[in-house]
Amino acid sequence: MANLDSKARLRWACRRGMLELDVLFMPFVEQGYDALNDEDKAVFQRLLEADDPDLFAWFMGHEQCKDPELARMVKIILDRVRV
């Protein structure tokens, strides 16, 4: 049950109020998150703590994320969307 509870929390955290981010995060949580290893799950959860303007800039390619782990997670999510 804890897994469902944490998944529900992730879904809530993915609701950003910015459509461009919602269309990236929501499908990823539903279809890609469970395939991540524990370390990458922690990185994804840390990514969700970032501010929306930063997330938007990273995902739209306006800025490069300076944190290598977060930058790698951005790439993982974008690569999944492009497939």
Tab-separated table of C-alpha atoms in Angstrom:
chain	number	residue	atom	x	y	z
A	1	MET	CA	0.000	0.000	0.000
A	2	ALA	CA	2.905	2.365	0.685
A	3	ASN	CA	3.893	2.100	-2.988
A	4	LEU	CA	0.445	3.249	-4.104
A	5	ASP	CA	0.561	6.054	-1.564
A	6	SER	CA	3.948	7.245	-2.803
A	7	LYS	CA	2.773	6.957	-6.413
A	8	ALA	CA	-0.240	9.110	-5.563
A	9	ARG	CA	2.101	11.676	-4.023
A	10	LEU	CA	4.241	11.616	-7.156
A	11	ARG	CA	1.197	12.192	-9.346
A	12	TRP	CA	0.248	15.151	-7.176
A	13	ALA	CA	3.806	16.573	-7.342
A	14	CYS	CA	3.740	16.223	-11.136
A	15	ARG	CA	0.714	18.503	-11.422
A	16	ARG	CA	2.573	21.708	-12.029
A	17	GLY	CA	-0.097	24.001	-13.406
A	18	MET	CA	2.045	24.534	-16.486
A	19	LEU	CA	0.750	22.430	-19.379
A	20	GLU	CA	4.201	22.036	-20.944
A	21	LEU	CA	5.460	20.362	-17.760
A	22	ASP	CA	2.297	18.391	-17.040
A	23	VAL	CA	2.423	16.681	-20.452
A	24	LEU	CA	5.985	15.568	-19.709
A	25	PHE	CA	5.694	14.522	-16.092
A	26	MET	CA	2.305	12.825	-15.921
A	27	PRO	CA	2.927	10.238	-18.679
A	28	PHE	CA	6.433	9.620	-17.343
A	29	VAL	CA	5.130	8.811	-13.859
A	30	GLU	CA	2.485	6.500	-15.305
A	31	GLN	CA	4.664	4.741	-17.888
A	32	GLY	CA	8.345	5.197	-17.040
A	33	TYR	CA	8.864	5.813	-13.343
A	34	ASP	CA	8.445	2.193	-12.211
A	35	ALA	CA	11.232	1.080	-14.560
A	36	LEU	CA	13.757	3.404	-12.883
A	37	ASN	CA	16.212	2.041	-10.346
A	38	ASP	CA	16.028	3.386	-6.789
A	39	GLU	CA	18.755	5.968	-7.384
A	40	ASP	CA	17.023	7.364	-10.467
A	41	LYS	CA	13.677	7.401	-8.640
A	42	ALA	CA	15.324	9.582	-5.987
A	43	VAL	CA	16.746	11.859	-8.701
A	44	PHE	CA	13.311	12.178	-10.314
A	45	GLN	CA	11.771	13.064	-6.963
A	46	ARG	CA	14.500	15.673	-6.473
A	47	LEU	CA	13.778	17.038	-9.951
A	48	LEU	CA	10.166	17.603	-8.901
A	49	GLU	CA	11.414	19.876	-6.116
A	50	ALA	CA	12.825	22.350	-8.656
A	51	ASP	CA	10.980	25.564	-9.440
A	52	ASP	CA	8.679	25.566	-12.464
A	53	PRO	CA	10.590	28.315	-14.342
A	54	ASP	CA	13.803	26.277	-14.032
A	55	LEU	CA	12.073	23.079	-15.122
A	56	PHE	CA	10.512	24.859	-18.079
A	57	ALA	CA	13.886	26.286	-19.154
A	58	TRP	CA	15.595	22.892	-18.877
A	59	PHE	CA	12.916	20.927	-20.713
A	60	MET	CA	12.455	23.498	-23.451
A	61	GLY	CA	16.221	23.705	-23.992
A	62	HIS	CA	16.546	27.362	-23.001
A	63	GLU	CA	19.060	26.534	-20.260
A	64	GLN	CA	21.244	23.603	-19.292
A	65	CYS	CA	20.709	22.269	-15.779
A	66	LYS	CA	23.940	22.630	-13.829
A	67	ASP	CA	23.253	19.556	-11.674
A	68	PRO	CA	24.485	16.562	-13.710
A	69	GLU	CA	22.042	14.099	-12.135
A	70	LEU	CA	19.056	16.342	-12.789
A	71	ALA	CA	20.292	17.102	-16.310
A	72	ARG	CA	20.502	13.350	-16.981
A	73	MET	CA	16.933	12.868	-15.705
A	74	VAL	CA	15.695	15.686	-17.954
A	75	LYS	CA	17.322	13.865	-20.875
A	76	ILE	CA	15.771	10.529	-19.857
A	77	ILE	CA	12.302	12.098	-19.786
A	78	LEU	CA	12.787	13.970	-23.058
A	79	ASP	CA	14.174	10.876	-24.799
A	80	ARG	CA	11.135	8.906	-23.670
A	81	VAL	CA	8.782	11.551	-25.076
A	82	ARG	CA	10.596	11.620	-28.418
A	83	VAL	CA	10.325	7.855	-28.966
